[in-house]
Amino acid sequence: MANRKTKGLAEASALPGLDLATDVAEAPPGHLGHRARMREKLLRAGPDALLDHELLEMTLFLALPRRDTKPIARALLTRFGSFAGAISAPVQELGQIEGLGEAGIAALRCIQAAALRLAREEVRESPVLNNWEKLIAYLNAALSRERIEQFRILFLDAKNRLIADEAQAKGTVNHTPVYPREVVRRALELQATALILVHNHPSGDPSPSRADVEMTREIGQATNMLGIVLHDHLIIGNGRHYSFRREGHL
């Protein structure tokens, strides 16, 4: 057992600029020693080696250097079910987790923001219509866990590359007011030649309502008059999505 441990530390310490063996050897017992072992595990075996509660612990290490973050991580998983659920939970609900505080909440929000920016940049790399799976993955990450409806627009250039992804409105649990003139105005400001409309259904069921269908028709008429292409309207549910184009509504 000792030989395997020594070998693992030696391999990890071979990483440029790292001396994990010294870090672990000098770490005091208790949660500080646990942190050193977690860092070793991450850097030696990679992020996939960490369970959800371990990843949460490591995220909170940086924000709460004097706290044992294991019970906080466990409480987050109990309340929100997963790492993704914890980092995307509403601030008000995160504030109810004992010991988390503003610093811990900010750390979780930073992780969520980093994940969304990475996913969005992957969508930007090529024309959106040729990158559909990555687009859906990004939209699911951004919207599927929202507790209220949010209406977003993806503004595209002549080559269908993403110019901007903007939240136009937030509503209630089942309704978001959207005005076609505002959609068109913003498209003209950005010199967009095409759009994809997106909104979420907090219920988890992405099936469109009558209001969704009517709103899509009105926006399509407004954009068509100005030569702006409405490629699709996507409704994001819980792990599912509805495409107006695919279902023949556009």
mmCIF file of C-alpha atoms in Angstrom:
data_model
loop_
_atom_site.group_PDB
_atom_site.id
_atom_site.type_symbol
_atom_site.label_atom_id
_atom_site.label_comp_id
_atom_site.label_asym_id
_atom_site.label_seq_id
_atom_site.Cartn_x
_atom_site.Cartn_y
_atom_site.Cartn_z
ATOM 1 C CA MET A 1 0.000 0.000 0.000
ATOM 2 C CA ALA A 2 2.811 2.372 0.958
ATOM 3 C CA ASN A 3 4.686 1.596 -2.260
ATOM 4 C CA ARG A 4 1.626 2.343 -4.381
ATOM 5 C CA LYS A 5 1.116 5.636 -2.518
ATOM 6 C CA THR A 6 4.754 6.621 -2.981
ATOM 7 C CA LYS A 7 4.586 5.781 -6.674
ATOM 8 C CA GLY A 8 1.425 7.868 -7.138
ATOM 9 C CA LEU A 9 2.981 10.856 -5.422
ATOM 10 C CA ALA A 10 6.126 10.550 -7.513
ATOM 11 C CA GLU A 11 4.106 10.513 -10.739
ATOM 12 C CA ALA A 12 2.072 13.521 -9.655
ATOM 13 C CA SER A 13 5.182 15.419 -8.600
ATOM 14 C CA ALA A 14 6.578 14.920 -12.092
ATOM 15 C CA LEU A 15 4.096 17.511 -13.351
ATOM 16 C CA PRO A 16 5.915 20.790 -14.100
ATOM 17 C CA GLY A 17 5.924 23.191 -11.175
ATOM 18 C CA LEU A 18 4.208 20.782 -8.749
ATOM 19 C CA ASP A 19 5.564 19.149 -5.621
ATOM 20 C CA LEU A 20 2.549 17.209 -4.449
ATOM 21 C CA ALA A 21 4.546 14.769 -2.376
ATOM 22 C CA THR A 22 5.807 17.598 -0.184
ATOM 23 C CA ASP A 23 2.333 19.145 -0.078
ATOM 24 C CA VAL A 24 0.736 15.941 1.177
ATOM 25 C CA ALA A 25 3.549 15.056 3.555
ATOM 26 C CA GLU A 26 3.474 18.454 5.237
ATOM 27 C CA ALA A 27 -0.314 18.804 5.396
ATOM 28 C CA PRO A 28 -1.738 18.585 8.915
ATOM 29 C CA PRO A 29 -4.318 15.934 9.789
ATOM 30 C CA GLY A 30 -8.038 16.547 9.441
ATOM 31 C CA HIS A 31 -9.684 18.490 6.655
ATOM 32 C CA LEU A 32 -6.453 20.220 5.585
ATOM 33 C CA GLY A 33 -4.775 16.878 4.956
ATOM 34 C CA HIS A 34 -7.923 15.785 3.136
ATOM 35 C CA ARG A 35 -7.610 18.816 0.851
ATOM 36 C CA ALA A 36 -4.049 17.916 -0.065
ATOM 37 C CA ARG A 37 -5.084 14.362 -0.920
ATOM 38 C CA MET A 38 -7.963 15.693 -3.049
ATOM 39 C CA ARG A 39 -5.626 17.982 -4.989
ATOM 40 C CA GLU A 40 -3.316 15.041 -5.595
ATOM 41 C CA LYS A 41 -6.218 12.929 -6.863
ATOM 42 C CA LEU A 42 -7.388 15.663 -9.223
ATOM 43 C CA LEU A 43 -3.976 16.413 -10.694
ATOM 44 C CA ARG A 44 -2.856 12.782 -10.908
ATOM 45 C CA ALA A 45 -6.033 11.102 -12.163
ATOM 46 C CA GLY A 46 -7.954 14.013 -13.724
ATOM 47 C CA PRO A 47 -11.376 15.550 -12.996
ATOM 48 C CA ASP A 48 -13.317 12.428 -14.006
ATOM 49 C CA ALA A 49 -11.849 10.697 -10.967
ATOM 50 C CA LEU A 50 -13.776 13.018 -8.657
ATOM 51 C CA LEU A 51 -17.330 12.309 -7.536
ATOM 52 C CA ASP A 52 -19.868 15.141 -7.415
ATOM 53 C CA HIS A 53 -19.391 15.799 -3.702
ATOM 54 C CA GLU A 54 -15.596 15.820 -4.138
ATOM 55 C CA LEU A 55 -15.795 18.319 -6.976
ATOM 56 C CA LEU A 56 -18.028 20.532 -4.850
ATOM 57 C CA GLU A 57 -15.578 20.249 -1.958
ATOM 58 C CA MET A 58 -12.700 21.342 -4.181
ATOM 59 C CA THR A 59 -14.704 24.246 -5.568
ATOM 60 C CA LEU A 60 -15.425 25.444 -2.040
ATOM 61 C CA PHE A 61 -11.814 24.945 -0.854
ATOM 62 C CA LEU A 62 -10.793 28.176 -2.539
ATOM 63 C CA ALA A 63 -13.680 30.237 -1.196
ATOM 64 C CA LEU A 64 -13.739 28.817 2.330
ATOM 65 C CA PRO A 65 -10.087 28.134 3.227
ATOM 66 C CA ARG A 66 -10.750 27.773 6.961
ATOM 67 C CA ARG A 67 -13.839 25.587 6.762
ATOM 68 C CA ASP A 68 -14.288 21.857 6.415
ATOM 69 C CA THR A 69 -16.243 21.889 3.140
ATOM 70 C CA LYS A 70 -17.251 18.206 3.094
ATOM 71 C CA PRO A 71 -20.495 18.661 5.106
ATOM 72 C CA ILE A 72 -21.397 21.709 3.002
ATOM 73 C CA ALA A 73 -20.865 19.722 -0.194
ATOM 74 C CA ARG A 74 -23.016 16.890 1.160
ATOM 75 C CA ALA A 75 -25.766 19.346 2.097
ATOM 76 C CA LEU A 76 -25.691 20.828 -1.415
ATOM 77 C CA LEU A 77 -26.094 17.412 -3.009
ATOM 78 C CA THR A 78 -28.906 16.477 -0.635
ATOM 79 C CA ARG A 79 -30.759 19.685 -1.481
ATOM 80 C CA PHE A 80 -30.070 19.981 -5.218
ATOM 81 C CA GLY A 81 -29.326 16.424 -6.304
ATOM 82 C CA SER A 82 -26.149 16.847 -8.369
ATOM 83 C CA PHE A 83 -23.126 19.021 -9.015
ATOM 84 C CA ALA A 84 -24.916 20.677 -11.936
ATOM 85 C CA GLY A 85 -28.002 21.263 -9.789
ATOM 86 C CA ALA A 86 -25.902 22.869 -7.050
ATOM 87 C CA ILE A 87 -23.963 25.317 -9.231
ATOM 88 C CA SER A 88 -27.128 26.410 -11.048
ATOM 89 C CA ALA A 89 -29.420 26.672 -8.008
ATOM 90 C CA PRO A 90 -31.032 30.057 -7.214
ATOM 91 C CA VAL A 91 -28.966 32.303 -4.971
ATOM 92 C CA GLN A 92 -31.805 32.534 -2.448
ATOM 93 C CA GLU A 93 -31.892 28.755 -2.060
ATOM 94 C CA LEU A 94 -28.111 28.463 -1.859
ATOM 95 C CA GLY A 95 -28.233 30.991 0.964
ATOM 96 C CA GLN A 96 -30.193 28.479 3.022
ATOM 97 C CA ILE A 97 -27.279 26.015 3.100
ATOM 98 C CA GLU A 98 -25.581 26.276 6.476
ATOM 99 C CA GLY A 99 -21.953 27.417 6.287
ATOM 100 C CA LEU A 100 -21.973 28.311 2.584
ATOM 101 C CA GLY A 101 -22.173 32.108 2.815
ATOM 102 C CA GLU A 102 -21.607 34.702 0.097
ATOM 103 C CA ALA A 103 -18.071 33.524 -0.700
ATOM 104 C CA GLY A 104 -19.223 29.950 -1.256
ATOM 105 C CA ILE A 105 -22.207 31.035 -3.355
ATOM 106 C CA ALA A 106 -19.945 33.240 -5.484
ATOM 107 C CA ALA A 107 -17.566 30.309 -6.043
ATOM 108 C CA LEU A 108 -20.420 28.110 -7.288
ATOM 109 C CA ARG A 109 -21.657 30.878 -9.560
ATOM 110 C CA CYS A 110 -18.148 31.293 -11.020
ATOM 111 C CA ILE A 111 -18.038 27.602 -11.890
ATOM 112 C CA GLN A 112 -21.431 27.836 -13.592
ATOM 113 C CA ALA A 113 -20.363 30.921 -15.543
ATOM 114 C CA ALA A 114 -17.131 29.240 -16.654
ATOM 115 C CA ALA A 115 -18.999 26.141 -17.835
ATOM 116 C CA LEU A 116 -21.507 28.185 -19.830
ATOM 117 C CA ARG A 117 -18.819 30.349 -21.416
ATOM 118 C CA LEU A 118 -16.888 27.276 -22.481
ATOM 119 C CA ALA A 119 -19.997 25.728 -24.013
ATOM 120 C CA ARG A 120 -20.894 29.003 -25.753
ATOM 121 C CA GLU A 121 -17.409 29.351 -27.240
ATOM 122 C CA GLU A 122 -17.683 25.851 -28.670
ATOM 123 C CA VAL A 123 -20.912 26.930 -30.373
ATOM 124 C CA ARG A 124 -19.150 30.005 -31.811
ATOM 125 C CA GLU A 125 -16.427 27.915 -33.461
ATOM 126 C CA SER A 126 -18.478 26.989 -36.525
ATOM 127 C CA PRO A 127 -21.823 27.836 -38.161
ATOM 128 C CA VAL A 128 -24.576 27.115 -35.652
ATOM 129 C CA LEU A 129 -26.641 25.011 -38.056
ATOM 130 C CA ASN A 130 -23.650 22.676 -38.502
ATOM 131 C CA ASN A 131 -23.078 22.433 -34.764
ATOM 132 C CA TRP A 132 -26.552 21.478 -33.584
ATOM 133 C CA GLU A 133 -25.624 18.972 -30.879
ATOM 134 C CA LYS A 134 -23.279 21.427 -29.165
ATOM 135 C CA LEU A 135 -25.934 24.138 -29.415
ATOM 136 C CA ILE A 136 -28.538 21.958 -27.697
ATOM 137 C CA ALA A 137 -26.016 20.958 -25.026
ATOM 138 C CA TYR A 138 -25.250 24.629 -24.330
ATOM 139 C CA LEU A 139 -28.935 25.610 -24.181
ATOM 140 C CA ASN A 140 -29.730 22.714 -21.854
ATOM 141 C CA ALA A 141 -26.916 23.811 -19.533
ATOM 142 C CA ALA A 142 -28.075 27.425 -19.628
ATOM 143 C CA LEU A 143 -31.845 26.974 -19.324
ATOM 144 C CA SER A 144 -33.066 23.517 -18.343
ATOM 145 C CA ARG A 145 -32.733 24.160 -14.582
ATOM 146 C CA GLU A 146 -34.160 27.693 -14.558
ATOM 147 C CA ARG A 147 -37.186 28.054 -12.263
ATOM 148 C CA ILE A 148 -38.870 30.782 -14.334
ATOM 149 C CA GLU A 149 -39.333 31.188 -18.067
ATOM 150 C CA GLN A 150 -36.549 32.961 -19.897
ATOM 151 C CA PHE A 151 -36.663 34.029 -23.524
ATOM 152 C CA ARG A 152 -33.357 34.199 -25.394
ATOM 153 C CA ILE A 153 -32.389 35.033 -28.955
ATOM 154 C CA LEU A 154 -29.379 33.751 -30.866
ATOM 155 C CA PHE A 155 -28.395 36.410 -33.411
ATOM 156 C CA LEU A 156 -26.537 35.017 -36.429
ATOM 157 C CA ASP A 157 -24.540 36.564 -39.277
ATOM 158 C CA ALA A 158 -24.786 35.776 -42.997
ATOM 159 C CA LYS A 159 -22.733 32.601 -42.479
ATOM 160 C CA ASN A 160 -24.959 31.517 -39.569
ATOM 161 C CA ARG A 161 -22.204 32.148 -37.028
ATOM 162 C CA LEU A 162 -23.219 33.335 -33.583
ATOM 163 C CA ILE A 163 -23.006 37.113 -33.137
ATOM 164 C CA ALA A 164 -24.720 37.275 -29.767
ATOM 165 C CA ASP A 165 -26.795 35.224 -27.373
ATOM 166 C CA GLU A 166 -29.018 37.548 -25.360
ATOM 167 C CA ALA A 167 -31.748 37.138 -22.772
ATOM 168 C CA GLN A 168 -34.612 39.331 -23.932
ATOM 169 C CA ALA A 169 -37.066 38.757 -21.117
ATOM 170 C CA LYS A 170 -37.810 36.800 -17.952
ATOM 171 C CA GLY A 171 -41.328 36.009 -16.878
ATOM 172 C CA THR A 172 -43.135 33.729 -14.471
ATOM 173 C CA VAL A 173 -43.145 29.963 -14.119
ATOM 174 C CA ASN A 174 -45.250 29.622 -17.274
ATOM 175 C CA HIS A 175 -45.217 32.882 -19.238
ATOM 176 C CA THR A 176 -42.691 35.321 -20.694
ATOM 177 C CA PRO A 177 -43.813 38.492 -22.497
ATOM 178 C CA VAL A 178 -42.063 38.923 -25.868
ATOM 179 C CA TYR A 179 -42.590 41.775 -28.334
ATOM 180 C CA PRO A 180 -41.783 41.220 -32.033
ATOM 181 C CA ARG A 181 -40.785 44.885 -32.540
ATOM 182 C CA GLU A 182 -38.105 44.570 -29.845
ATOM 183 C CA VAL A 183 -36.767 41.388 -31.433
ATOM 184 C CA VAL A 184 -36.515 43.053 -34.833
ATOM 185 C CA ARG A 185 -35.020 46.251 -33.397
ATOM 186 C CA ARG A 186 -32.212 44.341 -31.695
ATOM 187 C CA ALA A 187 -31.533 42.233 -34.788
ATOM 188 C CA LEU A 188 -31.091 45.397 -36.852
ATOM 189 C CA GLU A 189 -28.773 46.909 -34.230
ATOM 190 C CA LEU A 190 -26.537 43.831 -34.378
ATOM 191 C CA GLN A 191 -26.805 43.588 -38.180
ATOM 192 C CA ALA A 192 -27.997 40.010 -37.771
ATOM 193 C CA THR A 193 -29.341 38.244 -40.842
ATOM 194 C CA ALA A 194 -30.861 35.255 -39.036
ATOM 195 C CA LEU A 195 -32.281 34.310 -35.639
ATOM 196 C CA ILE A 196 -32.987 31.320 -33.448
ATOM 197 C CA LEU A 197 -35.538 31.882 -30.708
ATOM 198 C CA VAL A 198 -35.129 29.956 -27.467
ATOM 199 C CA HIS A 199 -37.088 29.714 -24.252
ATOM 200 C CA ASN A 200 -37.466 27.204 -21.438
ATOM 201 C CA HIS A 201 -40.400 25.498 -19.785
ATOM 202 C CA PRO A 202 -39.680 25.127 -16.046
ATOM 203 C CA SER A 203 -42.269 22.346 -15.891
ATOM 204 C CA GLY A 204 -39.835 20.188 -17.869
ATOM 205 C CA ASP A 205 -42.342 19.561 -20.693
ATOM 206 C CA PRO A 206 -41.110 21.326 -23.859
ATOM 207 C CA SER A 207 -44.430 21.050 -25.703
ATOM 208 C CA PRO A 208 -45.448 24.481 -27.073
ATOM 209 C CA SER A 209 -48.485 26.346 -25.790
ATOM 210 C CA ARG A 210 -50.923 28.152 -28.058
ATOM 211 C CA ALA A 211 -49.239 31.410 -26.987
ATOM 212 C CA ASP A 212 -45.834 29.997 -28.000
ATOM 213 C CA VAL A 213 -47.135 29.148 -31.468
ATOM 214 C CA GLU A 214 -48.785 32.547 -31.921
ATOM 215 C CA MET A 215 -45.720 34.451 -30.729
ATOM 216 C CA THR A 216 -43.492 32.497 -33.113
ATOM 217 C CA ARG A 217 -45.810 33.285 -36.010
ATOM 218 C CA GLU A 218 -45.804 37.010 -35.191
ATOM 219 C CA ILE A 219 -42.024 37.207 -34.904
ATOM 220 C CA GLY A 220 -41.641 35.223 -38.133
ATOM 221 C CA GLN A 221 -43.869 37.682 -39.975
ATOM 222 C CA ALA A 222 -41.966 40.676 -38.587
ATOM 223 C CA THR A 223 -38.524 39.307 -39.447
ATOM 224 C CA ASN A 224 -39.590 38.109 -42.887
ATOM 225 C CA MET A 225 -40.624 41.642 -43.870
ATOM 226 C CA LEU A 226 -37.033 42.792 -43.284
ATOM 227 C CA GLY A 227 -35.309 39.827 -44.879
ATOM 228 C CA ILE A 228 -34.192 38.321 -41.559
ATOM 229 C CA VAL A 229 -34.416 34.524 -41.491
ATOM 230 C CA LEU A 230 -36.053 32.835 -38.523
ATOM 231 C CA HIS A 231 -34.311 29.455 -38.487
ATOM 232 C CA ASP A 232 -36.063 27.918 -35.501
ATOM 233 C CA HIS A 233 -37.724 28.352 -32.147
ATOM 234 C CA LEU A 234 -36.430 25.916 -29.543
ATOM 235 C CA ILE A 235 -38.199 25.148 -26.270
ATOM 236 C CA ILE A 236 -35.939 23.637 -23.623
ATOM 237 C CA GLY A 237 -37.431 21.253 -21.066
ATOM 238 C CA ASN A 238 -35.832 18.877 -18.605
ATOM 239 C CA GLY A 239 -33.440 16.896 -20.793
ATOM 240 C CA ARG A 240 -35.722 17.342 -23.814
ATOM 241 C CA HIS A 241 -36.304 20.052 -26.393
ATOM 242 C CA TYR A 242 -38.922 20.974 -28.975
ATOM 243 C CA SER A 243 -37.980 22.363 -32.397
ATOM 244 C CA PHE A 244 -40.615 24.363 -34.287
ATOM 245 C CA ARG A 245 -38.709 23.754 -37.529
ATOM 246 C CA ARG A 246 -38.501 20.008 -36.998
ATOM 247 C CA GLU A 247 -42.181 19.773 -36.092
ATOM 248 C CA GLY A 248 -43.291 21.737 -39.156
ATOM 249 C CA HIS A 249 -44.339 24.990 -37.468
ATOM 250 C CA LEU A 250 -41.810 27.039 -39.484
#
